[in-house]
């Protein structure tokens, strides 16, 4: 049985669907800090499959214990964590306690129950401001904010644990920019409050919740002057976890993979593609650059393609269509 921590979240819920559809049995938990039971029910409805689910919190070991006590867990896919960069700057201790200490709690339970395989939800943010692109897994790491630092710390902790036990198996998955939603429209990205990321903000502008989208800078050294990112459809990302799971079940030690498409799109590419495929206007204004943004982030996904046999298949139109399909009637 595969334990999915943070199952009700954006990537957790899509991965749960992919796991169930590929015939795996799962158990999940979430604390619903930034998600809701609706996502758990939607996963069950979408797949027609039931699974044990717990309300539990990484920072409360005893709340997680029944998950390990009552289920025979063979591997963990660890999504649970806080992920807002701005909030992490304002509340660093909350981020270190939840993400770092919480993961230590999870690992201690894994040790106690002899569970030695884990895939960890990391981020391309651990590459800091790379000097060149595309980025390969051996690029140097740095953190420009507490959120990124929690991910780097956890990567380091997992590497240290691996050194103590030759049977331990870890896969670190460094996501680029996940967007899009399941084609059913039942699960997707549902951020609380005002979102920070580009696609949720495009959606809010299209719905009229925001009057216009702020384009953070059109003077970058890119073809149209706006920032370029490696956007990846969340369903492709979810499938990457299935491939990673096969890897941790057949290997030991630490493996690191970029999960991206290797193709970059600008802010204007997103706005224009979204408007065209959904036939809806997205008004925008150009503003100064956002502090901390880099001009271009782009993955080299070759290692994941070659070693995991995984490749991102969905294009930007799919990403824009499905994102809108999820939010348009909410
Ligand atoms: C951000 C986080 C990163 C996190 C990732 C996924 C920062 C500095 N980085 O990455 O740590 O892993 O989200 O959650 O917050 N943009 C606009 N207008 C907007 C919003 C964004 O022009 O209203 C632009 C940005 O300048 C950037 C691109 O859109 O060029 C993508 O931004 P965003 O979706 O926030 O992702 P990242 O900044 O790449």
Coordinates of C-alpha atoms and ligand atoms in Angstrom, one line a residue:
X1 CA 0.0 0.0 0.0
X2 CA 1.3 3.5 -0.9
X3 CA 0.9 6.3 1.6
X4 CA 0.1 9.7 0.0
X5 CA 0.7 12.5 2.5
X6 CA -1.1 15.7 1.6
X7 CA -3.5 13.7 -0.6
X8 CA -6.1 16.5 -0.7
X9 CA -3.7 19.0 -2.2
X10 CA -3.3 20.0 -5.8
X11 CA -0.6 17.6 -6.8
X12 CA -1.5 15.0 -4.2
X13 CA -5.1 14.6 -5.5
X14 CA -4.0 14.2 -9.1
X15 CA -1.3 11.7 -8.1
X16 CA -3.9 9.7 -6.1
X17 CA -6.1 9.4 -9.2
X18 CA -3.1 8.3 -11.3
X19 CA -2.1 5.7 -8.6
X20 CA -5.6 4.3 -8.3
X21 CA -6.0 4.2 -12.1
X22 CA -2.8 2.2 -12.4
X23 CA -4.1 -0.4 -10.0
X24 CA -2.1 0.6 -6.8
X25 CA -3.8 0.6 -3.4
X26 CA -3.3 3.7 -1.4
X27 CA -3.9 5.3 2.0
X28 CA -3.8 9.0 2.4
X29 CA -3.8 11.8 5.0
X30 CA -4.1 15.6 5.0
X31 CA -4.6 18.3 7.7
X32 CA -6.8 20.3 5.3
X33 CA -4.9 23.5 6.1
X34 CA -4.8 24.5 2.5
X35 CA -7.2 21.9 1.0
X36 CA -10.6 20.4 1.6
X37 CA -12.4 17.0 2.0
X38 CA -14.1 17.7 -1.4
X39 CA -10.8 16.7 -3.1
X40 CA -10.7 13.4 -1.3
X41 CA -14.3 12.7 -2.3
X42 CA -13.6 13.8 -5.9
X43 CA -10.7 11.3 -6.1
X44 CA -13.0 8.5 -5.0
X45 CA -15.7 9.5 -7.4
X46 CA -13.4 9.9 -10.3
X47 CA -11.7 6.5 -9.9
X48 CA -14.7 4.6 -8.5
X49 CA -12.4 3.3 -5.8
X50 CA -12.4 3.7 -2.0
X51 CA -9.3 3.9 0.2
X52 CA -8.6 4.7 3.8
X53 CA -8.1 8.4 4.5
X54 CA -7.1 10.1 7.8
X55 CA -7.1 13.6 9.0
X56 CA -3.5 13.9 10.4
X57 CA -0.8 16.5 10.7
X58 CA 2.9 16.1 10.1
X59 CA 3.6 18.1 13.3
X60 CA 1.6 15.7 15.5
X61 CA 3.2 12.3 15.5
X62 CA 0.3 10.6 17.3
X63 CA -2.2 11.8 14.7
X64 CA -0.1 10.0 12.0
X65 CA 0.5 6.8 14.1
X66 CA -2.8 5.1 13.2
X67 CA -2.0 5.5 9.5
X68 CA 1.1 3.3 10.0
X69 CA -0.5 1.1 12.6
X70 CA -3.6 0.2 10.6
X71 CA -2.2 -0.1 7.1
X72 CA 0.6 -2.1 5.6
X73 CA 2.6 0.7 3.9
X74 CA 5.4 -0.2 1.5
X75 CA 6.3 3.3 0.2
X76 CA 5.5 6.9 0.9
X77 CA 4.9 9.7 -1.6
X78 CA 5.3 12.9 0.5
X79 CA 3.5 16.0 -0.7
X80 CA 2.3 17.4 2.6
X81 CA 3.8 20.8 3.3
X82 CA 3.4 24.6 3.1
X83 CA 4.3 26.1 -0.2
X84 CA 3.7 29.9 -0.3
X85 CA 7.0 31.7 -0.8
X86 CA 5.7 35.1 0.5
X87 CA 4.1 33.5 3.6
X88 CA 7.4 31.6 4.3
X89 CA 9.3 35.0 4.4
X90 CA 6.7 36.4 6.9
X91 CA 6.5 33.2 9.0
X92 CA 9.7 31.3 8.6
X93 CA 9.4 29.3 11.8
X94 CA 6.0 28.0 10.8
X95 CA 7.6 26.7 7.6
X96 CA 10.6 25.1 9.3
X97 CA 8.3 23.5 11.9
X98 CA 5.7 22.2 9.5
X99 CA 7.9 21.2 6.5
X100 CA 11.2 20.3 8.1
X101 CA 10.3 19.0 11.6
X102 CA 7.1 17.5 10.2
X103 CA 9.1 15.5 7.7
X104 CA 11.5 14.3 10.5
X105 CA 8.4 13.1 12.4
X106 CA 7.2 11.2 9.3
X107 CA 10.7 9.7 8.8
X108 CA 10.8 8.6 12.4
X109 CA 7.5 6.8 12.0
X110 CA 8.7 5.2 8.8
X111 CA 11.7 3.9 10.6
X112 CA 9.6 2.6 13.4
X113 CA 7.3 0.7 11.0
X114 CA 10.2 -0.4 8.7
X115 CA 9.1 1.6 5.7
X116 CA 12.2 2.4 3.7
X117 CA 11.0 3.9 0.4
X118 CA 10.0 7.5 -0.2
X119 CA 9.4 9.9 -3.1
X120 CA 9.7 13.5 -2.1
X121 CA 7.9 16.5 -3.6
X122 CA 10.8 19.0 -4.1
X123 CA 11.0 22.0 -6.4
X124 CA 13.0 23.6 -9.1
X125 CA 13.4 26.5 -6.7
X126 CA 16.3 24.6 -5.1
X127 CA 18.4 25.7 -8.2
X128 CA 18.2 29.3 -7.0
X129 CA 19.2 31.6 -9.9
X130 CA 20.9 29.3 -12.4
X131 CA 23.6 30.9 -14.6
X132 CA 22.4 28.9 -17.7
X133 CA 19.4 26.9 -18.8
X134 CA 18.3 24.2 -19.3
X135 CA 18.9 22.9 -15.8
X136 CA 20.2 19.4 -15.1
X137 CA 20.0 17.7 -11.8
X138 CA 23.7 18.3 -11.0
X139 CA 23.4 22.1 -11.0
X140 CA 24.4 23.8 -7.8
X141 CA 21.6 24.4 -5.2
X142 CA 20.7 27.5 -3.3
X143 CA 17.7 28.9 -1.5
X144 CA 16.5 32.5 -1.9
X145 CA 13.6 32.2 0.6
X146 CA 12.6 30.1 3.6
X147 CA 10.2 27.9 1.6
X148 CA 13.0 26.9 -0.8
X149 CA 15.3 26.4 2.2
X150 CA 12.8 23.9 3.8
X151 CA 12.9 21.9 0.6
X152 CA 16.7 21.9 0.5
X153 CA 16.9 20.9 4.2
X154 CA 14.5 18.0 3.6
X155 CA 16.5 16.9 0.6
X156 CA 19.6 16.9 2.8
X157 CA 17.9 15.0 5.6
X158 CA 16.7 12.3 3.2
X159 CA 20.3 12.0 1.8
X160 CA 21.7 11.6 5.4
X161 CA 19.1 9.0 6.3
X162 CA 20.0 7.0 3.2
X163 CA 23.6 6.9 4.2
X164 CA 22.6 5.2 7.5
X165 CA 20.7 2.3 5.9
X166 CA 21.7 0.6 2.6
X167 CA 18.1 -0.6 2.1
X168 CA 16.7 3.0 2.1
X169 CA 15.4 4.3 -1.2
X170 CA 14.7 8.0 -1.9
X171 CA 13.6 9.8 -5.1
X172 CA 13.7 13.6 -5.0
X173 CA 11.4 15.0 -7.6
X174 CA 12.1 18.6 -8.6
X175 CA 9.0 20.1 -10.1
X176 CA 9.1 23.0 -12.5
X177 CA 5.8 25.0 -12.8
X178 CA 2.7 22.7 -12.5
X179 CA -0.5 24.1 -13.9
X180 CA -3.7 22.6 -15.4
X181 CA -6.2 20.3 -13.9
X182 CA -7.9 16.9 -14.4
X183 CA -10.0 16.9 -17.5
X184 CA -13.1 16.1 -15.4
X185 CA -13.0 19.5 -13.7
X186 CA -13.5 17.7 -10.4
X187 CA -10.0 18.4 -9.0
X188 CA -7.5 21.2 -9.6
X189 CA -5.7 24.0 -8.0
X190 CA -7.8 25.7 -5.4
X191 CA -5.6 28.2 -3.5
X192 CA -7.0 29.9 -0.5
X193 CA -7.2 33.7 -0.7
X194 CA -5.3 35.7 -3.4
X195 CA -3.1 33.4 -5.4
X196 CA 0.6 34.3 -6.1
X197 CA 1.2 32.1 -9.1
X198 CA 0.5 33.1 -12.7
X199 CA -2.2 30.6 -13.8
X200 CA -4.5 31.0 -10.8
X201 CA -4.2 34.7 -11.3
X202 CA -5.0 34.5 -15.0
X203 CA -8.1 32.4 -14.0
X204 CA -9.2 35.0 -11.4
X205 CA -8.8 37.8 -13.9
X206 CA -10.8 35.8 -16.5
X207 CA -13.6 35.4 -13.9
X208 CA -13.5 39.1 -13.1
X209 CA -12.4 38.6 -9.5
X210 CA -9.3 40.5 -10.4
X211 CA -9.8 43.5 -12.6
X212 CA -6.6 43.0 -14.5
X213 CA -3.6 40.7 -14.4
X214 CA -0.3 42.2 -13.4
X215 CA 2.5 41.3 -15.8
X216 CA 5.7 41.4 -13.7
X217 CA 8.1 43.0 -16.2
X218 CA 8.3 43.1 -20.0
X219 CA 12.0 44.1 -20.1
X220 CA 13.6 40.7 -19.5
X221 CA 16.1 39.4 -22.0
X222 CA 13.6 37.1 -23.6
X223 CA 12.0 37.3 -27.1
X224 CA 8.8 39.1 -25.9
X225 CA 10.4 40.6 -22.7
X226 CA 8.3 38.6 -20.2
X227 CA 9.6 35.8 -17.9
X228 CA 9.9 32.3 -19.3
X229 CA 9.0 29.2 -17.3
X230 CA 8.8 25.4 -17.9
X231 CA 5.0 24.9 -17.3
X232 CA 4.0 21.2 -16.8
X233 CA 0.5 19.8 -16.8
X234 CA -0.3 18.4 -13.3
X235 CA -1.5 15.2 -14.8
X236 CA 1.9 14.7 -16.5
X237 CA 3.5 15.4 -13.1
X238 CA 1.2 12.9 -11.5
X239 CA 2.3 10.2 -14.0
X240 CA 5.9 11.1 -13.2
X241 CA 5.2 10.0 -9.6
X242 CA 4.0 6.6 -10.8
X243 CA 7.3 6.2 -12.7
X244 CA 9.2 7.4 -9.7
X245 CA 7.4 4.8 -7.5
X246 CA 8.5 2.0 -9.8
X247 CA 12.1 3.4 -9.4
X248 CA 12.1 3.5 -5.6
X249 CA 10.7 0.0 -5.5
X250 CA 13.6 -1.4 -7.5
X251 CA 16.5 0.7 -6.3
X252 CA 18.3 1.9 -3.2
X253 CA 20.1 5.2 -2.4
X254 CA 19.1 8.7 -3.6
X255 CA 17.9 9.5 -7.1
X256 CA 17.1 13.0 -8.2
X257 CA 14.9 13.9 -11.2
X258 CA 13.7 17.1 -12.8
X259 CA 10.0 16.9 -13.7
X260 CA 9.4 19.4 -16.5
X261 CA 8.8 19.5 -20.2
X262 CA 12.0 21.1 -21.3
X263 CA 9.9 23.7 -23.3
X264 CA 9.6 27.3 -22.1
X265 CA 6.7 29.6 -22.4
X266 CA 6.5 33.3 -21.6
X267 CA 3.9 35.2 -19.5
X268 CA 2.4 36.5 -22.8
X269 CA 2.3 33.0 -24.3
X270 CA 0.2 31.9 -21.3
X271 CA -2.2 34.9 -21.5
X272 CA -2.7 34.6 -25.2
X273 CA -3.1 30.8 -25.4
X274 CA -5.5 31.0 -22.4
X275 CA -7.6 33.7 -24.1
X276 CA -7.6 31.9 -27.5
X277 CA -8.5 28.3 -26.4
X278 CA -11.1 29.5 -23.8
X279 CA -12.4 32.4 -25.9
X280 CA -12.2 34.7 -23.0
X281 CA -10.5 38.1 -22.5
X282 CA -7.7 38.4 -19.9
X283 CA -7.0 42.1 -19.4
X284 CA -3.5 42.9 -18.2
X285 CA -1.2 45.7 -17.2
X286 CA 2.6 45.7 -17.3
X287 CA 4.2 46.5 -14.0
X288 CA 7.8 46.4 -12.7
X289 CA 9.5 43.1 -12.2
X290 CA 8.6 41.1 -9.1
X291 CA 11.5 40.9 -6.6
X292 CA 13.2 37.5 -6.7
X293 CA 12.0 36.5 -10.2
X294 CA 14.6 35.2 -12.7
X295 CA 14.2 35.7 -16.5
X296 CA 14.2 32.1 -17.5
X297 CA 13.8 28.7 -15.7
X298 CA 13.8 25.7 -17.9
X299 CA 14.4 22.0 -17.1
X300 CA 16.4 19.4 -18.9
X301 CA 14.1 16.4 -18.3
X302 CA 16.3 13.9 -20.1
X303 CA 17.3 12.0 -16.9
X304 CA 13.7 11.3 -16.0
X305 CA 12.9 10.5 -19.6
X306 CA 15.7 8.0 -19.9
X307 CA 15.8 6.4 -16.4
X308 CA 12.1 6.6 -15.4
X309 CA 10.7 6.0 -19.0
X310 CA 8.5 9.1 -18.3
X311 CA 7.8 12.0 -20.6
X312 CA 5.4 15.0 -20.3
X313 CA 2.8 14.6 -23.1
X314 CA 0.3 17.4 -22.7
X315 CA 0.7 20.8 -24.3
X316 CA 0.1 24.4 -23.3
X317 CA -3.4 24.4 -24.8
X318 CA -4.4 21.4 -22.6
X319 CA -3.0 23.2 -19.6
X320 CA -4.9 26.4 -20.3
X321 CA -8.2 24.6 -21.2
X322 CA -8.2 22.3 -18.1
X323 CA -7.2 25.1 -15.7
X324 CA -10.2 27.1 -16.9
X325 CA -12.5 24.1 -16.9
X326 CA -11.8 23.6 -13.3
X327 CA -12.5 27.1 -12.1
X328 CA -15.0 28.6 -14.5
X329 CA -18.2 27.5 -12.7
X330 CA -16.9 27.8 -9.1
Ligands
LIG1 C1 6.8 30.4 -7.9 C2 7.7 30.4 -6.7 C3 8.4 29.1 -6.6 C4 7.4 28.0 -6.6 C5 6.5 28.1 -7.8 C6 5.4 27.0 -7.8 C7 8.4 32.8 -6.4 C8 9.5 33.8 -6.5 N1 8.7 31.5 -6.8 O1 7.6 30.2 -9.1 O2 9.2 29.1 -5.4 O3 8.0 26.7 -6.5 O4 5.9 29.3 -7.9 O5 4.4 27.2 -6.9 O6 7.3 33.1 -5.9 N2 3.9 36.4 -13.2 C9 3.3 37.6 -13.6 N3 2.2 38.0 -13.0 C10 1.6 37.4 -12.0 C11 2.2 36.2 -11.5 C12 3.4 35.8 -12.1 O7 3.8 38.2 -14.6 O8 0.6 37.8 -11.5 C13 5.1 35.9 -13.9 C14 6.3 35.8 -13.0 O9 7.1 37.0 -13.0 C15 7.0 34.6 -13.7 C16 5.9 33.7 -14.2 O10 4.8 34.6 -14.3 O11 7.8 35.1 -14.8 C17 5.6 32.5 -13.3 O12 5.3 33.0 -12.0 P1 4.7 32.0 -10.9 O13 3.6 31.3 -11.4 O14 4.5 32.8 -9.6 O15 5.9 30.9 -10.7 P2 7.4 31.1 -10.3 O16 7.7 32.5 -9.9 O17 8.3 30.6 -11.4

